[in-house]
Coordinates of C-alpha atoms in Angstrom, one line a residue:
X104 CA 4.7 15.3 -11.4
X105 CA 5.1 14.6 -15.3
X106 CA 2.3 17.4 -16.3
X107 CA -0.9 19.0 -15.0
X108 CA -3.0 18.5 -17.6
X109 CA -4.3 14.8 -19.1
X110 CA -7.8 13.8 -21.1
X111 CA -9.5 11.0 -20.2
X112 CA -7.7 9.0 -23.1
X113 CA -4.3 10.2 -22.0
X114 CA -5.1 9.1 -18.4
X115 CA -6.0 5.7 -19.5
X116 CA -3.3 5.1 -21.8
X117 CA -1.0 6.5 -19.5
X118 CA 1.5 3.3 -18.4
X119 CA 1.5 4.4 -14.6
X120 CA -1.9 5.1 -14.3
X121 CA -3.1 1.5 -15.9
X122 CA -0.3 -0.2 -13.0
X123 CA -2.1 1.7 -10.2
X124 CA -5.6 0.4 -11.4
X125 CA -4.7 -2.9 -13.0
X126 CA -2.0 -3.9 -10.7
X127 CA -2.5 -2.1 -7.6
X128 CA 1.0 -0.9 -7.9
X129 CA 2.0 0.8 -4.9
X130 CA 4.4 3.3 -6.1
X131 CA 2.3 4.1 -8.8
X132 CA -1.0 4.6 -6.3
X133 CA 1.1 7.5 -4.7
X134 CA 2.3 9.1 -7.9
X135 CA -1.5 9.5 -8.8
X136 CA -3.2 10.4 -5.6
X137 CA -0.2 13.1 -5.1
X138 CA -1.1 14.3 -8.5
X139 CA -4.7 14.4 -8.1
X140 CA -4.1 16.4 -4.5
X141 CA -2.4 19.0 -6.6
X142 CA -5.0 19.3 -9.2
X143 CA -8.8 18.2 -8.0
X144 CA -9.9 19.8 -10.6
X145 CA -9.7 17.0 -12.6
X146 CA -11.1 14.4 -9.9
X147 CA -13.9 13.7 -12.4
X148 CA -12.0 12.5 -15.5
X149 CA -9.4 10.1 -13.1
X150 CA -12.6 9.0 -11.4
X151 CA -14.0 8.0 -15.3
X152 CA -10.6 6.7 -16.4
X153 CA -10.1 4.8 -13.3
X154 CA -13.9 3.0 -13.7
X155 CA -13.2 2.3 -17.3
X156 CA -10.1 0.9 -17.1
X157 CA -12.0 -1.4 -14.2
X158 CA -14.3 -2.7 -16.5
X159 CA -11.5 -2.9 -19.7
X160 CA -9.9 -5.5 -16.8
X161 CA -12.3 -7.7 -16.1
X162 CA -12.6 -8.5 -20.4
X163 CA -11.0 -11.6 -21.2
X164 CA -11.6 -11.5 -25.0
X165 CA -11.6 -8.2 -26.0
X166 CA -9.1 -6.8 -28.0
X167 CA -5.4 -7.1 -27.0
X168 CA -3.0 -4.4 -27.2
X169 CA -1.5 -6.1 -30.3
X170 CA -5.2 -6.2 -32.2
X171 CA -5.8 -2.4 -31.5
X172 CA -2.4 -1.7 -32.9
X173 CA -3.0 -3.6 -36.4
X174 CA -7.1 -1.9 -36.4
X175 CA -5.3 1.3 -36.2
X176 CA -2.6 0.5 -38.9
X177 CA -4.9 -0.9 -41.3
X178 CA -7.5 2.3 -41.0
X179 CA -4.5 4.8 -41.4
X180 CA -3.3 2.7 -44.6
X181 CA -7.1 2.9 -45.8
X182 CA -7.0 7.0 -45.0
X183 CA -4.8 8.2 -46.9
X184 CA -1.8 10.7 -46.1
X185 CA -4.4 13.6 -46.0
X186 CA -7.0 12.9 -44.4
X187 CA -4.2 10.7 -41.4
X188 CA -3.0 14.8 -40.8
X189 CA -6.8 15.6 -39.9
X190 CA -7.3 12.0 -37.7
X191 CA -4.5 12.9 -35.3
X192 CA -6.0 16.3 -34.5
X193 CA -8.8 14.4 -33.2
X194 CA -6.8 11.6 -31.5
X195 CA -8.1 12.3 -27.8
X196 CA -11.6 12.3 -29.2
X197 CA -11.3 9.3 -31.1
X198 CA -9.7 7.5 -28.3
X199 CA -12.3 8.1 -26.0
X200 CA -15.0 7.5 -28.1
X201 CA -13.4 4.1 -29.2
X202 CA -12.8 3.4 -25.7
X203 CA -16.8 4.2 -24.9
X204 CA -18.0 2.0 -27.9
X205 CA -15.6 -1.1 -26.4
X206 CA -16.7 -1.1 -23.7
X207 CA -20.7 -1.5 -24.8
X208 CA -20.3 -3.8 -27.5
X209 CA -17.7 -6.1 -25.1
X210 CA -19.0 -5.5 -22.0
X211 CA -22.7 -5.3 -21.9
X212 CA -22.8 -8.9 -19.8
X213 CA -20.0 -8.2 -17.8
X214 CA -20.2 -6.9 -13.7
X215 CA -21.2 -3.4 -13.1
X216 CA -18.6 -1.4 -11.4
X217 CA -18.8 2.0 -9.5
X218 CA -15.8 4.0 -8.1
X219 CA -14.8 6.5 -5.4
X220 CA -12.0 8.7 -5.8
X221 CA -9.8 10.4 -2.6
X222 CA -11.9 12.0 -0.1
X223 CA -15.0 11.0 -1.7
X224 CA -18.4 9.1 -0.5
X225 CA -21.0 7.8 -2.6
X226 CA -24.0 6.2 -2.1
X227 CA -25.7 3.6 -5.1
X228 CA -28.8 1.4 -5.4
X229 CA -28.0 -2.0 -6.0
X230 CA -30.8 -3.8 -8.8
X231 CA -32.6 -5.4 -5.9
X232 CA -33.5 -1.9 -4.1
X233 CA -30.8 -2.1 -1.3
X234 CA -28.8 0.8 -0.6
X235 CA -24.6 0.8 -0.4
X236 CA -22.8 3.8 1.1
X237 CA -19.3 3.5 -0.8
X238 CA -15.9 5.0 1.7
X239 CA -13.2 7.0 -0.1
X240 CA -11.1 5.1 -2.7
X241 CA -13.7 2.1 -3.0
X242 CA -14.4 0.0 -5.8
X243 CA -17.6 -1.9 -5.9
X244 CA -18.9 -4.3 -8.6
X245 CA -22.2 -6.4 -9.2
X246 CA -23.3 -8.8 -11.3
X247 CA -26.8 -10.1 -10.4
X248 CA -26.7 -11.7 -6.4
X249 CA -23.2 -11.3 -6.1
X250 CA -20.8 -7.7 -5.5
X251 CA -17.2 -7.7 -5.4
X252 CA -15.5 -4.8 -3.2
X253 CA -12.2 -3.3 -2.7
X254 CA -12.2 -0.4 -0.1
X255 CA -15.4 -0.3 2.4
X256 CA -18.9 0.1 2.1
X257 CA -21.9 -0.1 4.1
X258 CA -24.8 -2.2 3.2
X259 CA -28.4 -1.5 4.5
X260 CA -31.8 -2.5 3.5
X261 CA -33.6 -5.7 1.8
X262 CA -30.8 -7.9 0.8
X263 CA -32.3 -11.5 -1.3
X264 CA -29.2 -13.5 -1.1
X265 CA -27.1 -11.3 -1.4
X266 CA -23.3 -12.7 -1.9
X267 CA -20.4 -9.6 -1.1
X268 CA -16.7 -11.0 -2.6
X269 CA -13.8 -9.8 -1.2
X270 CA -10.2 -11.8 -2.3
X271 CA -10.0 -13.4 1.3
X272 CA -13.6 -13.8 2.1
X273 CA -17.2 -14.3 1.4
X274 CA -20.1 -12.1 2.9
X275 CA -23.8 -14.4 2.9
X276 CA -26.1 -11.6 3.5
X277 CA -29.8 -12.3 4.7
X278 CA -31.5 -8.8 5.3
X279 CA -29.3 -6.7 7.5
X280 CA -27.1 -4.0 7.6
X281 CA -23.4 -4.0 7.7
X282 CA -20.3 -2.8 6.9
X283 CA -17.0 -4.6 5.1
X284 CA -13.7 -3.3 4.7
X285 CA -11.5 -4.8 2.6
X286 CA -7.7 -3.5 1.6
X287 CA -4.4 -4.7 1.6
X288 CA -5.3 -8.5 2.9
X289 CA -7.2 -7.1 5.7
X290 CA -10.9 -7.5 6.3
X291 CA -13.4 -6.6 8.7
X292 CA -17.0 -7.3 8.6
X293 CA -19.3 -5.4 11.0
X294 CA -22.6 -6.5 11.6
X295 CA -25.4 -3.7 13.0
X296 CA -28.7 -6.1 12.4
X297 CA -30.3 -8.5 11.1
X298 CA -27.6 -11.9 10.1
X299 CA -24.7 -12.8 7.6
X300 CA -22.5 -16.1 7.2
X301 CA -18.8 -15.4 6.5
X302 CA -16.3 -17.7 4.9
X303 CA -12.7 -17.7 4.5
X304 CA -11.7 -17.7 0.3
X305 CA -9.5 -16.5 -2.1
X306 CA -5.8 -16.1 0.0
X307 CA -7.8 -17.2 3.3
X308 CA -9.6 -20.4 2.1
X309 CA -8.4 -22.6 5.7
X310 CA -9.8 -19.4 8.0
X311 CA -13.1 -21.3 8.3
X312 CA -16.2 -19.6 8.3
X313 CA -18.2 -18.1 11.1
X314 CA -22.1 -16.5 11.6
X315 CA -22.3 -13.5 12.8
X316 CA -25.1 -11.8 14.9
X317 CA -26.1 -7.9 15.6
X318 CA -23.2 -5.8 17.1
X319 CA -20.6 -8.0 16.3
X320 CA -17.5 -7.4 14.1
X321 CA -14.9 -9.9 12.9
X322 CA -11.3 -9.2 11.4
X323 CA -9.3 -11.5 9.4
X324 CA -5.6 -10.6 7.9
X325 CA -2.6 -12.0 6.1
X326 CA -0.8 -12.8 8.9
X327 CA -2.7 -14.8 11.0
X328 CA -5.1 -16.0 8.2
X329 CA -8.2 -16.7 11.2
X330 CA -11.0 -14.6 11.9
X331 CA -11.3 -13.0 15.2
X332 CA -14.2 -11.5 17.1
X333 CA -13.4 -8.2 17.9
X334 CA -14.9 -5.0 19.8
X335 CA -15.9 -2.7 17.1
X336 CA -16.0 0.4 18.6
X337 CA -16.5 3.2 16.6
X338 CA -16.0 1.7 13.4
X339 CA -18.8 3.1 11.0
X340 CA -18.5 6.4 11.8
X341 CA -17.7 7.6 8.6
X342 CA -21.2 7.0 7.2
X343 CA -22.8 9.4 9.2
X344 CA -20.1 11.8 7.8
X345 CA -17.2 11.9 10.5
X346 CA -14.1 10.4 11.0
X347 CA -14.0 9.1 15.0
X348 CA -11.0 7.8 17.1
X349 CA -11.5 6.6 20.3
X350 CA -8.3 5.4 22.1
X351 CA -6.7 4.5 18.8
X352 CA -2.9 3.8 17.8
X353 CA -1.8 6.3 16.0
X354 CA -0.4 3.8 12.9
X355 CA -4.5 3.2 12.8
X356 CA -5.3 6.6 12.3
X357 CA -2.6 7.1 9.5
X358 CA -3.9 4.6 7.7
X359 CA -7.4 6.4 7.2
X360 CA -5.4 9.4 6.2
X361 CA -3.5 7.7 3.2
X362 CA -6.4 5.0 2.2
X363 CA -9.3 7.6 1.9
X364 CA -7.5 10.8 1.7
X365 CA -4.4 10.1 -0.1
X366 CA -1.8 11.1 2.2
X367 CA 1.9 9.4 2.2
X368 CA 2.8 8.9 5.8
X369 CA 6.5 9.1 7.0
X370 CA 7.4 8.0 10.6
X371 CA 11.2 9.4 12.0
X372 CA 9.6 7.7 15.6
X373 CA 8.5 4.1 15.5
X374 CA 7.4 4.5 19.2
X375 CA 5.1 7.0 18.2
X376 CA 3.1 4.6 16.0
X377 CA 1.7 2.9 19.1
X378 CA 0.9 5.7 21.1
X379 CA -2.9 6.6 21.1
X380 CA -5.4 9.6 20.2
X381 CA -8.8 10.2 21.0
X382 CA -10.6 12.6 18.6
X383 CA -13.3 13.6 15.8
X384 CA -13.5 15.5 12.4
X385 CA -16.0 16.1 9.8
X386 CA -15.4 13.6 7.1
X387 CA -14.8 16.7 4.6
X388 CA -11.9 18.2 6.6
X389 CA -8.9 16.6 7.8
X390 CA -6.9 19.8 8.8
X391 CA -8.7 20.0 12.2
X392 CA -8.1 16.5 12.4
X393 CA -4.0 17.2 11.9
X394 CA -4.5 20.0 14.0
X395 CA -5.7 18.1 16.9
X396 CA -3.0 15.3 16.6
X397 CA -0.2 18.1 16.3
X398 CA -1.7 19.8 19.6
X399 CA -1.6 16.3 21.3
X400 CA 1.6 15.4 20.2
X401 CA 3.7 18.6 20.8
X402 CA 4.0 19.2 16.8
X403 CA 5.8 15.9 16.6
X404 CA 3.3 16.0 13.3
X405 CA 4.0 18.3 9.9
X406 CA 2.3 18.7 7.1
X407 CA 4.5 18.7 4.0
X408 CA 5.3 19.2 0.2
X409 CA 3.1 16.8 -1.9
X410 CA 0.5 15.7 0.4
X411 CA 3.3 14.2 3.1
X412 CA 2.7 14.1 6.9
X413 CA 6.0 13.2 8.5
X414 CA 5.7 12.1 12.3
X415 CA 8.9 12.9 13.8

């Protein structure tokens, strides 16, 4: 990695870090998570980069890059040589608190937005007085009636017309309690009681729209741009704090591992991404999970440099 140590302002201004936020950059995603598994001690200052560089997106007249430049020529000029020496000893301060101020002054009317970092679960209270259990590595944001998420949540409680965006569908929620996941032009929507409308928007606007009722769960993806009924199995586990695989491939499982835990997943054996495990962990340790897989497997699984698991 380029350093260990970054300030909030670094992180922010920090070219790779604004492509992993701003443009989901994939290369960039694993460069972070990597660093963050090598240094969790600063998990809370890339979780507060990371929401205010969420909200700094979603601003389409605040200042450009271009604006902040010539505010920050123009207040050096005014300065003076001197007191420009004592300024840039206090540059990560300044930044920050420049950053803080933007963001109230442009953004008071703008969505809400609450972030997760790796291996981390959160639960929020929505203005209405429902409750919203956010997975690992989850963004959630609400203005009003309507709350945009990328990752997964879980919804319970009194929902009053409640509207949950994701980029290929819309969630109608009357009351009830579900879960959505959302990432990487996949989606399911599970439904545990009470009743929600779904419709196909954003890059699957033809898959029609379907109501759903208690117990059911529904998938739509890129490929096949339709939504499909599917057995949901033991989907939700996570919110009662364990990660649960019943008969699942193992390509499923390794996508858990590198969405909410920021693993990087190699595969030597294509084969093996089909075959299927059967097995639990507690949410907050993945090493008897790896353990178990290994066992299974005849340590066809390692564990590696930089937060790699290489299937061989």
């Amino acid at each position: 990695m380029d350093q260990e140590q970054y300030t909030v302002a670094e992180l922010m201004t920090n070219s790779s870090f604004r492509a992993w936020v701003n443009q989901h950059d994939e290369q960039a995603r694993t460069h972070w998570e990597q660093w963050l598994a090598a240094h969790p001690e600063h998990q809370e200052d890339v979780n507060t980069a990371f929401t205010l560089l969420s909200i700094l997106k979603e601003n389409e007249n605040g200042p450009s890059p271009a604006d902040m430049a010539e505010m920050q020529e123009r207040f050096d000029h005014a300065l003076g040589q001197r007191l420009r020496v004592l300024m840039y000893r206090w540059t990560a301060a300044a930044a920050s608190l420049l950053l803080l101020i933007s963001t109230g002054l442009y953004f008071m009317n703008k969505r809400s937005t609450i972030s997760t970092g790796i291996a981390m679960t959160k639960e929020v209270k929505l203005p209405d007085g429902s409750k919203v259990l956010l997975n690992a590595n989850t963004t959630l944001q609400y203005k009003g009636h309507d709350v945009w998420i990328e990752g997964e949540a879980y919804f319970s409680g009194e929902h009053h017309d409640l509207k949950v965006h994701t980029d290929g569908m819309e969630v109608t929620v009357l009351g009830t309690a579900f879960n959505i996941y959302n990432r990487k032009q996949h989606i399911e929507v599970l439904l545990e009681s009470g009743k929600v409308h779904v419709n196909g928007a954003g890059w699957a606007a033809t898959a029609g729209s379907a109501d759903m009722t208690p117990g059911e769960m529904i998938r739509l993806d890129a490929g096949s741009k339709k939504m499909e009924r599917i057995s949901p199995g033991s989907f939700i586990s996570w919110k009662s704090g364990r990660l649960v695989f019943k008969n699942t491939p193992l390509y499923k499982v390794a996508a858990v591992l590198e969405e909410n835990y920021g693993f990087h997943v190699q595969w030597k054996s294509t084969t093996l991404q089909m075959e299927r495990f059967s097995g639990s962990c507690p949410l907050d340790n993945t090493d008897i999970l790896l353990a178990a897989i290994r066992s299974v497997y005849n340590d066809r699984l390692s564990v590696q440099a930089n937060h790699t698991i290489v299937f061989e």
